[in-house]
mmCIF file of C-alpha atoms in Angstrom:
data_model
loop_
_atom_site.group_PDB
_atom_site.id
_atom_site.type_symbol
_atom_site.label_atom_id
_atom_site.label_comp_id
_atom_site.label_asym_id
_atom_site.label_seq_id
_atom_site.Cartn_x
_atom_site.Cartn_y
_atom_site.Cartn_z
ATOM 1 C CA MET A 260 166.647 130.847 36.287
ATOM 2 C CA THR A 261 167.342 133.079 39.264
ATOM 3 C CA ASN A 262 167.324 131.829 42.861
ATOM 4 C CA GLN A 263 166.532 135.375 44.036
ATOM 5 C CA ALA A 264 162.981 136.436 44.874
ATOM 6 C CA TRP A 265 161.252 137.461 41.667
ATOM 7 C CA LEU A 266 160.654 141.182 41.273
ATOM 8 C CA ASN A 267 157.386 140.429 39.464
ATOM 9 C CA ARG A 268 155.398 138.011 41.597
ATOM 10 C CA ASN A 269 152.181 138.455 39.625
ATOM 11 C CA VAL A 270 150.811 135.005 38.792
ATOM 12 C CA VAL A 271 147.998 133.994 36.454
ATOM 13 C CA GLY A 272 146.593 130.521 35.950
ATOM 14 C CA ILE A 273 144.798 129.692 32.717
ATOM 15 C CA GLY A 274 142.415 126.766 32.494
ATOM 16 C CA GLU A 275 139.102 125.239 33.413
ATOM 17 C CA ALA A 276 137.500 125.592 36.820
ATOM 18 C CA MET A 277 134.506 123.418 37.607
ATOM 19 C CA VAL A 278 131.800 122.995 40.202
ATOM 20 C CA GLU A 279 132.692 120.040 42.407
ATOM 21 C CA PHE A 280 130.239 117.885 44.337
ATOM 22 C CA ALA A 281 132.121 115.709 46.817
ATOM 23 C CA PRO A 282 130.528 113.064 49.073
ATOM 24 C CA ILE A 283 130.527 113.834 52.791
ATOM 25 C CA GLY A 284 127.953 111.235 53.878
ATOM 26 C CA ASP A 285 125.259 108.912 52.561
ATOM 27 C CA ASN A 286 123.776 110.763 49.569
ATOM 28 C CA VAL A 287 125.089 114.062 50.968
ATOM 29 C CA TYR A 288 127.520 116.171 48.909
ATOM 30 C CA ARG A 289 129.533 119.331 49.544
ATOM 31 C CA ARG A 290 129.642 121.887 46.729
ATOM 32 C CA SER A 291 132.948 123.592 46.012
ATOM 33 C CA PHE A 292 135.110 124.576 43.040
ATOM 34 C CA ALA A 293 138.198 122.864 41.674
ATOM 35 C CA GLY A 294 140.316 122.233 38.594
ATOM 36 C CA ASP A 295 144.020 121.583 38.171
ATOM 37 C CA THR A 296 145.184 125.134 37.413
ATOM 38 C CA LEU A 297 142.695 126.538 39.916
ATOM 39 C CA ASN A 298 143.939 124.230 42.691
ATOM 40 C CA THR A 299 147.516 125.311 42.043
ATOM 41 C CA CYS A 300 146.681 129.017 41.919
ATOM 42 C CA TRP A 301 144.502 128.802 45.023
ATOM 43 C CA HIS A 302 147.343 127.339 47.065
ATOM 44 C CA ILE A 303 149.878 129.846 45.732
ATOM 45 C CA ALA A 304 147.510 132.660 46.700
ATOM 46 C CA GLN A 305 147.072 131.284 50.219
ATOM 47 C CA ILE A 306 150.820 130.810 50.701
ATOM 48 C CA ILE A 307 152.262 134.045 49.309
ATOM 49 C CA GLN A 308 149.297 136.259 50.290
ATOM 50 C CA ASP A 309 150.322 139.938 50.131
ATOM 51 C CA HIS A 310 153.794 139.071 48.831
ATOM 52 C CA GLY A 311 152.376 138.713 45.310
ATOM 53 C CA ARG A 312 149.207 138.796 43.254
ATOM 54 C CA VAL A 313 147.426 135.743 41.880
ATOM 55 C CA GLY A 314 144.849 135.988 39.110
ATOM 56 C CA TYR A 315 142.877 133.431 37.163
ATOM 57 C CA PHE A 316 141.763 133.452 33.549
ATOM 58 C CA THR A 317 138.948 131.340 32.160
ATOM 59 C CA LYS A 318 135.467 131.762 30.760
ATOM 60 C CA VAL A 319 132.309 131.125 32.733
ATOM 61 C CA GLY A 320 128.609 131.501 32.061
ATOM 62 C CA SER A 321 125.914 133.771 33.448
ATOM 63 C CA ASP A 322 124.428 131.020 35.615
ATOM 64 C CA ALA A 323 124.267 131.047 39.410
ATOM 65 C CA PHE A 324 127.211 128.643 39.817
ATOM 66 C CA SER A 325 129.378 130.861 37.616
ATOM 67 C CA GLU A 326 128.526 133.848 39.794
ATOM 68 C CA GLU A 327 129.316 131.876 42.938
ATOM 69 C CA PHE A 328 132.655 130.891 41.419
ATOM 70 C CA ILE A 329 133.618 134.537 40.884
ATOM 71 C CA ASN A 330 132.709 135.239 44.505
ATOM 72 C CA PHE A 331 134.776 132.240 45.611
ATOM 73 C CA LEU A 332 137.843 133.584 43.817
ATOM 74 C CA THR A 333 137.473 137.019 45.353
ATOM 75 C CA ALA A 334 137.048 135.575 48.832
ATOM 76 C CA SER A 335 140.165 133.437 48.256
ATOM 77 C CA GLY A 336 142.357 136.411 47.354
ATOM 78 C CA ILE A 337 142.452 135.527 43.640
ATOM 79 C CA ASP A 338 141.864 138.328 41.155
ATOM 80 C CA PRO A 339 138.983 137.440 38.779
ATOM 81 C CA VAL A 340 139.138 140.639 36.719
ATOM 82 C CA ALA A 341 140.380 138.904 33.541
ATOM 83 C CA ILE A 342 137.602 136.298 33.519
ATOM 84 C CA ARG A 343 135.145 136.577 30.640
ATOM 85 C CA ARG A 344 131.501 135.501 30.344
ATOM 86 C CA ASP A 345 129.712 133.421 27.715
ATOM 87 C CA ALA A 346 125.963 133.742 28.154
ATOM 88 C CA THR A 347 125.334 130.716 25.920
ATOM 89 C CA ARG A 348 127.337 128.347 28.123
ATOM 90 C CA SER A 349 127.873 127.534 31.803
ATOM 91 C CA ILE A 350 130.621 126.474 34.161
ATOM 92 C CA GLY A 351 131.435 122.748 34.029
ATOM 93 C CA LEU A 352 130.513 120.323 36.802
ATOM 94 C CA TYR A 353 131.706 117.001 38.179
ATOM 95 C CA VAL A 354 130.664 114.587 40.920
ATOM 96 C CA ILE A 355 133.126 112.525 42.947
ATOM 97 C CA SER A 356 132.788 108.899 43.974
ATOM 98 C CA LEU A 357 135.227 107.849 46.696
ATOM 99 C CA SER A 358 136.714 104.406 47.325
ATOM 100 C CA HIS A 359 139.170 104.464 50.247
ATOM 101 C CA ALA A 360 141.770 107.139 49.279
ATOM 102 C CA GLU A 361 141.102 107.009 45.528
ATOM 103 C CA ARG A 362 138.426 109.017 43.771
ATOM 104 C CA SER A 363 136.585 108.540 40.492
ATOM 105 C CA PHE A 364 134.791 111.298 38.621
ATOM 106 C CA SER A 365 131.669 111.836 36.536
ATOM 107 C CA TYR A 366 131.859 114.954 34.355
ATOM 108 C CA TRP A 367 129.442 117.364 32.698
ATOM 109 C CA ARG A 368 131.735 119.700 30.767
ATOM 110 C CA GLU A 369 130.840 119.518 27.061
ATOM 111 C CA LEU A 370 129.070 122.896 27.228
ATOM 112 C CA SER A 371 131.634 124.471 29.546
ATOM 113 C CA ALA A 372 132.325 128.120 28.738
ATOM 114 C CA ALA A 373 135.996 127.422 29.508
ATOM 115 C CA ARG A 374 136.277 125.575 26.197
ATOM 116 C CA ARG A 375 136.180 129.005 24.562
ATOM 117 C CA LEU A 376 138.692 130.737 26.828
ATOM 118 C CA ALA A 377 141.299 131.025 24.057
ATOM 119 C CA ASP A 378 138.989 131.987 21.186
ATOM 120 C CA ASP A 379 139.839 135.691 21.459
ATOM 121 C CA PRO A 380 143.594 136.429 21.247
ATOM 122 C CA TYR A 381 143.096 139.945 22.623
ATOM 123 C CA GLU A 382 141.457 138.617 25.788
ATOM 124 C CA LEU A 383 144.349 136.190 26.227
ATOM 125 C CA ALA A 384 146.925 138.937 25.814
ATOM 126 C CA ALA A 385 145.103 141.173 28.294
ATOM 127 C CA ALA A 386 145.043 138.371 30.894
ATOM 128 C CA MET A 387 148.836 138.067 30.680
ATOM 129 C CA LEU A 388 149.722 141.750 30.981
ATOM 130 C CA ASP A 389 152.359 142.546 33.640
ATOM 131 C CA THR A 390 152.602 138.898 34.665
ATOM 132 C CA GLY A 391 155.692 137.237 36.140
ATOM 133 C CA LEU A 392 154.428 133.640 36.061
ATOM 134 C CA ILE A 393 151.804 132.013 33.824
ATOM 135 C CA HIS A 394 150.653 128.505 34.724
ATOM 136 C CA ILE A 395 148.927 126.140 32.293
ATOM 137 C CA THR A 396 148.376 122.399 31.989
ATOM 138 C CA GLY A 397 147.602 119.749 29.428
ATOM 139 C CA ILE A 398 143.944 120.038 30.400
ATOM 140 C CA THR A 399 144.045 123.699 29.402
ATOM 141 C CA LEU A 400 145.348 122.611 26.008
ATOM 142 C CA ALA A 401 142.892 119.740 25.611
ATOM 143 C CA ILE A 402 139.697 121.718 26.100
ATOM 144 C CA ILE A 403 140.426 124.734 23.885
ATOM 145 C CA GLY A 404 140.896 123.015 20.534
ATOM 146 C CA GLU A 405 143.439 123.588 17.793
ATOM 147 C CA GLU A 406 142.673 127.246 17.102
ATOM 148 C CA GLY A 407 142.659 128.029 20.806
ATOM 149 C CA ARG A 408 146.047 126.350 21.191
ATOM 150 C CA ARG A 409 147.481 128.471 18.392
ATOM 151 C CA ASN A 410 146.151 131.615 20.076
ATOM 152 C CA LEU A 411 147.477 130.535 23.461
ATOM 153 C CA LYS A 412 150.935 129.670 22.164
ATOM 154 C CA LYS A 413 151.228 133.026 20.399
ATOM 155 C CA ALA A 414 150.121 134.888 23.542
ATOM 156 C CA LEU A 415 152.588 132.952 25.693
ATOM 157 C CA CYS A 416 155.399 133.715 23.257
ATOM 158 C CA GLU A 417 154.597 137.422 23.476
ATOM 159 C CA ALA A 418 154.362 137.332 27.285
ATOM 160 C CA ARG A 419 157.733 135.574 27.523
ATOM 161 C CA SER A 420 159.290 138.262 25.317
ATOM 162 C CA LYS A 421 158.235 140.725 28.024
ATOM 163 C CA GLY A 422 159.787 138.704 30.825
ATOM 164 C CA ALA A 423 157.056 136.282 31.910
ATOM 165 C CA ILE A 424 157.934 132.714 32.936
ATOM 166 C CA VAL A 425 155.644 129.913 31.725
ATOM 167 C CA SER A 426 155.109 126.830 33.885
ATOM 168 C CA TYR A 427 153.394 123.788 32.429
ATOM 169 C CA ASP A 428 152.148 120.499 33.868
ATOM 170 C CA PRO A 429 151.281 118.078 31.015
ATOM 171 C CA ASN A 430 148.625 116.420 33.239
ATOM 172 C CA VAL A 431 147.700 113.915 30.543
ATOM 173 C CA ARG A 432 143.966 113.162 30.237
ATOM 174 C CA ARG A 433 143.429 111.015 27.156
ATOM 175 C CA ARG A 434 139.623 111.169 27.268
ATOM 176 C CA LEU A 435 139.734 114.934 26.633
ATOM 177 C CA TRP A 436 141.541 114.563 23.292
ATOM 178 C CA PRO A 437 140.045 113.504 19.942
ATOM 179 C CA ASP A 438 142.961 111.181 19.189
ATOM 180 C CA GLU A 439 146.434 110.195 20.373
ATOM 181 C CA SER A 440 148.371 111.926 17.596
ATOM 182 C CA GLU A 441 146.764 115.324 18.219
ATOM 183 C CA MET A 442 147.375 114.978 21.947
ATOM 184 C CA ARG A 443 151.040 114.073 21.511
ATOM 185 C CA ARG A 444 151.635 116.869 19.024
ATOM 186 C CA ALA A 445 149.950 119.542 21.170
ATOM 187 C CA LEU A 446 151.621 118.478 24.421
ATOM 188 C CA CYS A 447 154.987 118.560 22.686
ATOM 189 C CA GLU A 448 154.568 121.849 20.795
ATOM 190 C CA ILE A 449 153.736 123.838 23.914
ATOM 191 C CA LEU A 450 157.188 122.995 25.291
ATOM 192 C CA GLU A 451 158.583 125.512 22.796
ATOM 193 C CA VAL A 452 157.166 128.290 25.002
ATOM 194 C CA THR A 453 157.713 126.576 28.385
ATOM 195 C CA ASP A 454 160.308 127.573 30.987
ATOM 196 C CA ILE A 455 159.360 125.222 33.841
ATOM 197 C CA THR A 456 157.674 121.871 33.268
ATOM 198 C CA LEU A 457 156.236 119.760 36.075
ATOM 199 C CA PRO A 458 155.305 116.344 34.638
ATOM 200 C CA SER A 459 154.254 113.229 36.505
ATOM 201 C CA PHE A 460 156.353 110.220 35.591
ATOM 202 C CA ASP A 461 153.417 107.816 35.275
ATOM 203 C CA ASP A 462 151.838 110.092 32.638
ATOM 204 C CA GLU A 463 155.112 110.421 30.732
ATOM 205 C CA ALA A 464 155.798 106.674 30.847
ATOM 206 C CA GLN A 465 152.365 105.835 29.459
ATOM 207 C CA LEU A 466 152.374 108.512 26.758
ATOM 208 C CA TRP A 467 156.005 108.536 25.618
ATOM 209 C CA GLY A 468 157.309 105.165 26.793
ATOM 210 C CA ASP A 469 159.874 106.624 29.195
ATOM 211 C CA ALA A 470 161.456 103.799 31.180
ATOM 212 C CA SER A 471 162.570 106.004 34.071
ATOM 213 C CA PRO A 472 162.290 109.564 35.384
ATOM 214 C CA GLU A 473 165.842 110.054 34.116
ATOM 215 C CA GLU A 474 164.612 109.306 30.593
ATOM 216 C CA THR A 475 161.794 111.811 31.040
ATOM 217 C CA ILE A 476 164.262 114.519 32.028
ATOM 218 C CA GLY A 477 166.577 113.670 29.138
ATOM 219 C CA ARG A 478 163.769 113.786 26.572
ATOM 220 C CA LEU A 479 162.353 117.090 27.824
ATOM 221 C CA ALA A 480 165.808 118.651 28.071
ATOM 222 C CA GLN A 481 166.457 117.752 24.427
ATOM 223 C CA LEU A 482 163.259 119.633 23.584
ATOM 224 C CA GLY A 483 164.721 122.769 25.144
ATOM 225 C CA VAL A 484 163.046 123.072 28.549
ATOM 226 C CA ALA A 485 165.462 124.625 31.043
ATOM 227 C CA GLU A 486 163.811 123.670 34.366
ATOM 228 C CA ILE A 487 162.243 120.219 34.670
ATOM 229 C CA VAL A 488 160.704 118.708 37.811
ATOM 230 C CA VAL A 489 159.477 115.111 37.542
ATOM 231 C CA LYS A 490 156.980 114.003 40.176
ATOM 232 C CA ASN A 491 156.738 110.281 40.874
ATOM 233 C CA GLY A 492 154.073 109.620 43.492
ATOM 234 C CA SER A 493 155.720 108.424 46.680
ATOM 235 C CA GLY A 494 159.028 108.019 44.840
ATOM 236 C CA GLU A 495 161.790 110.580 44.745
ATOM 237 C CA VAL A 496 161.457 113.803 42.748
ATOM 238 C CA LEU A 497 164.045 114.351 40.018
ATOM 239 C CA PHE A 498 164.758 117.837 38.759
ATOM 240 C CA LEU A 499 166.995 119.486 36.216
ATOM 241 C CA THR A 500 168.289 123.042 36.572
ATOM 242 C CA ASP A 501 171.371 124.642 35.022
ATOM 243 C CA GLY A 502 172.013 121.385 33.179
ATOM 244 C CA VAL A 503 172.395 119.370 36.400
ATOM 245 C CA VAL A 504 170.067 116.534 37.462
ATOM 246 C CA SER A 505 169.337 116.253 41.193
ATOM 247 C CA ARG A 506 166.925 114.215 43.253
ATOM 248 C CA VAL A 507 165.140 114.469 46.564
ATOM 249 C CA ALA A 508 163.339 111.732 48.492
ATOM 250 C CA THR A 509 159.613 112.189 49.060
ATOM 251 C CA PRO A 510 158.714 112.001 52.774
ATOM 252 C CA ALA A 511 156.294 109.245 53.752
ATOM 253 C CA VAL A 512 152.736 110.240 54.678
ATOM 254 C CA ASP A 513 151.010 107.879 57.094
ATOM 255 C CA ASN A 514 147.446 109.206 57.173
ATOM 256 C CA ILE A 515 146.581 109.305 53.456
ATOM 257 C CA CYS A 516 142.939 110.235 52.886
ATOM 258 C CA ASP A 517 142.698 111.506 49.310
ATOM 259 C CA THR A 518 145.495 111.609 46.733
ATOM 260 C CA THR A 519 143.729 113.552 43.978
ATOM 261 C CA GLY A 520 145.164 117.013 44.641
ATOM 262 C CA ALA A 521 148.747 115.889 45.236
ATOM 263 C CA GLY A 522 150.208 116.964 41.900
ATOM 264 C CA ASP A 523 148.449 120.338 41.786
ATOM 265 C CA SER A 524 149.529 121.185 45.319
ATOM 266 C CA PHE A 525 153.125 120.088 44.686
ATOM 267 C CA ASN A 526 153.125 122.466 41.724
ATOM 268 C CA ALA A 527 151.833 125.243 43.983
ATOM 269 C CA GLY A 528 154.499 124.697 46.620
ATOM 270 C CA TYR A 529 157.291 124.450 44.065
ATOM 271 C CA LEU A 530 156.233 127.540 42.129
ATOM 272 C CA ALA A 531 155.582 129.575 45.284
ATOM 273 C CA GLY A 532 159.033 128.630 46.499
ATOM 274 C CA ARG A 533 160.648 129.712 43.253
ATOM 275 C CA LEU A 534 158.683 132.988 43.280
ATOM 276 C CA VAL A 535 160.112 133.953 46.661
ATOM 277 C CA GLY A 536 163.679 132.987 45.780
ATOM 278 C CA MET A 537 164.064 129.386 46.903
ATOM 279 C CA ALA A 538 166.578 127.224 45.057
ATOM 280 C CA PRO A 539 164.962 124.285 43.214
ATOM 281 C CA LEU A 540 165.886 121.793 45.951
ATOM 282 C CA GLU A 541 164.165 123.830 48.670
ATOM 283 C CA ALA A 542 161.217 124.561 46.377
ATOM 284 C CA CYS A 543 160.846 120.802 45.755
ATOM 285 C CA LYS A 544 160.766 120.180 49.489
ATOM 286 C CA LEU A 545 158.098 122.852 49.929
ATOM 287 C CA GLY A 546 156.068 121.222 47.160
ATOM 288 C CA GLN A 547 156.433 117.787 48.743
ATOM 289 C CA ASP A 548 155.445 119.144 52.141
ATOM 290 C CA LEU A 549 152.343 120.842 50.755
ATOM 291 C CA ALA A 550 151.349 117.751 48.762
ATOM 292 C CA GLY A 551 151.768 115.635 51.895
ATOM 293 C CA GLU A 552 149.479 118.005 53.767
ATOM 294 C CA ILE A 553 146.854 117.876 51.008
ATOM 295 C CA ILE A 554 146.640 114.093 50.793
ATOM 296 C CA SER A 555 146.099 113.843 54.544
ATOM 297 C CA HIS A 556 142.751 115.642 54.091
ATOM 298 C CA PHE A 557 139.713 115.069 51.884
ATOM 299 C CA GLY A 558 139.402 117.450 48.957
ATOM 300 C CA ALA A 559 141.788 119.272 46.647
ATOM 301 C CA LEU A 560 142.162 122.398 48.816
ATOM 302 C CA ALA A 561 143.914 122.435 52.177
ATOM 303 C CA PRO A 562 142.181 123.714 55.320
ATOM 304 C CA GLN A 563 143.304 127.237 56.160
ATOM 305 C CA GLN A 564 144.770 126.227 59.516
ATOM 306 C CA ALA A 565 147.045 123.740 57.751
ATOM 307 C CA LEU A 566 148.538 126.509 55.606
ATOM 308 C CA VAL A 567 149.842 128.723 58.404
ATOM 309 C CA ARG A 568 153.230 127.039 58.538
ATOM 310 C CA PHE A 569 153.683 127.400 54.768
ATOM 311 C CA ARG A 570 153.057 131.131 55.013
ATOM 312 C CA THR A 571 155.709 131.292 57.700
ATOM 313 C CA VAL A 572 158.219 129.504 55.464
ATOM 314 C CA VAL A 573 157.530 131.959 52.631
ATOM 315 C CA GLY A 574 157.820 134.951 54.938
ATOM 316 C CA ASN A 575 161.118 133.718 56.331
ATOM 317 C CA GLN A 576 162.461 133.132 52.830
ATOM 318 C CA LEU A 577 161.566 136.667 51.728
ATOM 319 C CA ALA A 578 163.201 138.072 54.850
ATOM 320 C CA LYS A 579 166.471 136.459 53.715
ATOM 321 C CA SER A 580 166.220 137.741 50.134
#
């Protein structure tokens, strides 16, 4: 894959966005929006700004929270034009409980409109038109069911034939799947239409029995993925490009507040770096830096003032391209 700035820097994320209620005091909660693909797309949009276009595709309801979500996207510089409505359903919701730097979640998502985002193959195809990068995750796959996965895979195959790159974070969430065999099959089959995969080693070890990040890279490479980046918490990141495995140490973060958004924000930094022409090593470092910034704050989205330096890095990279 090229280390030059992409000519088509149009990005679309596909997945489930939810209403988030996060504790900020005794019995006091802040309402916002989050979701793995949304978190990644939000950070890409903030970092690349006018140097690309970021859109989001999902389904929402006709309820007040769904309307507020559309407004949130627009205010964040994310194009919501592809989003569809389902008047019989609503946007999903979750509430966070916090213990030190680790969070636990209570979900209300069974009637989420996003579960039907891949029901219509024509809507999927329209969302991917003129797109340079399409980002999905294992949660995307889990919520849409078998027919939705068939529709999504076909649409991704068509988009790739027109030049789009597909990035995929397996983001394994067992509770979202009806059984282990269906989960394993679906998470493996999507690799057939994946160009960049961004797994977390702990997920891969638990699901596939990988003994090391090196084993994860070897297994995924055998399945045909060309660009593989294995995250490993505070451990080093391993990545494979052009058939060569490299590694980069993850900088220590002293003031860890909340680790939940680390993987999504790493994905954002890495993909933004690749979009503007960074080599994988430099893109990994940008992802690590952004993830380190995220976990030093509460919440999955970085404060705007913390993102200024990342915009500068992107601008400087484009000036060299």
